[in-house]
Coordinates of C-alpha atoms in Angstrom, one line a residue:
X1 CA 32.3 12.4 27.8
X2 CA 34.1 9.2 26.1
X3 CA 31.3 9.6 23.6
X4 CA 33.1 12.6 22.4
X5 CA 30.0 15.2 22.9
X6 CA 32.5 17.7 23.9
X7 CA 34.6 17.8 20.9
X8 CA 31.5 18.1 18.6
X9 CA 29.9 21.0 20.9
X10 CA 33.5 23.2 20.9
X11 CA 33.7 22.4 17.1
X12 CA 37.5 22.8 16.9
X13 CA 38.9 21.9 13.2
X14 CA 42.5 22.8 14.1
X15 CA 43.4 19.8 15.8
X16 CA 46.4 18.1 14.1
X17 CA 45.7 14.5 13.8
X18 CA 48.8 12.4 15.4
X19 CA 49.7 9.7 13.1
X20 CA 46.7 9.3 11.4
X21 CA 44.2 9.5 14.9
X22 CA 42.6 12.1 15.6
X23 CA 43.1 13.2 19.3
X24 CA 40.2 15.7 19.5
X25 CA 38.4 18.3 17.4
X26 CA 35.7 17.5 15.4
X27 CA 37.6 15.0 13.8
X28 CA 37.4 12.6 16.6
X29 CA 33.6 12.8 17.0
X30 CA 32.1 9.6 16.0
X31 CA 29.1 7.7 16.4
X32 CA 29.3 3.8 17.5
X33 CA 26.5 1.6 17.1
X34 CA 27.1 -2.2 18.1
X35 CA 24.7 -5.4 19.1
X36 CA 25.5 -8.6 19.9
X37 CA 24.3 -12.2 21.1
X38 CA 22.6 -11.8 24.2
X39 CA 23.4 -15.8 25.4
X40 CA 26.6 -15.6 25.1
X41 CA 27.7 -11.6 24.9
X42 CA 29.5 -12.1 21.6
X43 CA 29.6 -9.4 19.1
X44 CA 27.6 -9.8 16.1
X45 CA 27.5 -6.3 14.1
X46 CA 29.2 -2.9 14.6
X47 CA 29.3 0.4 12.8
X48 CA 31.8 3.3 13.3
X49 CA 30.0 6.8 11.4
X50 CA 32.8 9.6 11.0
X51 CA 30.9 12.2 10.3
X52 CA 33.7 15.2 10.1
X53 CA 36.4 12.5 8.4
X54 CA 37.3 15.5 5.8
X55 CA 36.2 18.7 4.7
X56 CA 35.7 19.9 0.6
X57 CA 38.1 22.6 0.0
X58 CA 35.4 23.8 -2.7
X59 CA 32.4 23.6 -0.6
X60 CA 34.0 23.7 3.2
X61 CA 31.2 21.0 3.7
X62 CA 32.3 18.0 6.0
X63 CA 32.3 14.7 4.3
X64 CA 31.8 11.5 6.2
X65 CA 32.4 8.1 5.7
X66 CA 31.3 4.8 7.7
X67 CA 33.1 1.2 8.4
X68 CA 30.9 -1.6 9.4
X69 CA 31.7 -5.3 10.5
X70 CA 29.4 -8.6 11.1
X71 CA 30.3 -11.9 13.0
X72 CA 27.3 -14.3 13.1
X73 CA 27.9 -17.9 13.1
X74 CA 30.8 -18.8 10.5
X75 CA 29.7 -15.2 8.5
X76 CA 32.2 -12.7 8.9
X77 CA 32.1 -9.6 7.0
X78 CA 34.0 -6.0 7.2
X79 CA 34.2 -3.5 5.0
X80 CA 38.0 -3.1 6.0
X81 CA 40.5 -5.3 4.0
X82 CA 42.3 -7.4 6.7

């Protein structure tokens, strides 16, 4: 599935990512949430949850990390730098 359901249920870590993407494997199971204006279709929020981004090397316990984004009206907020 494009939701990437498959890569979490084989649970492969030893998929090399390819310049900084990775192409399957754990690593490239994420969850997407997203809404938006339903007049006109525009996007107003998103979030992007990786939760297998990296893994302790003490603990072998995955670490996550999230981005997020909102466009409302003349608000725009991300917590990416441009």
């Amino acid at each position: 599935p494009a939701d990437s359901t498959n890569e979490y249920i084989a649970g492969r870590e030893d998929v090399t990512p390819l310049d900084g993407i990775a192409p399957g494997g754990l690593r490239s199971a994420l969850v997407l949430i997203g809404a938006y204006d339903r007049r006109t279709g525009s996007p107003v929020l998103g979030v992007i949850n990786e939760p297998f981004f990296q893994r302790d090397p003490q603990t072998r316990r995955w670490q996550g990390r999230y981005h997020w984004g909102v466009a409302y009206g003349a608000t725009r907020l991300s917590s990416l730098s441009p």
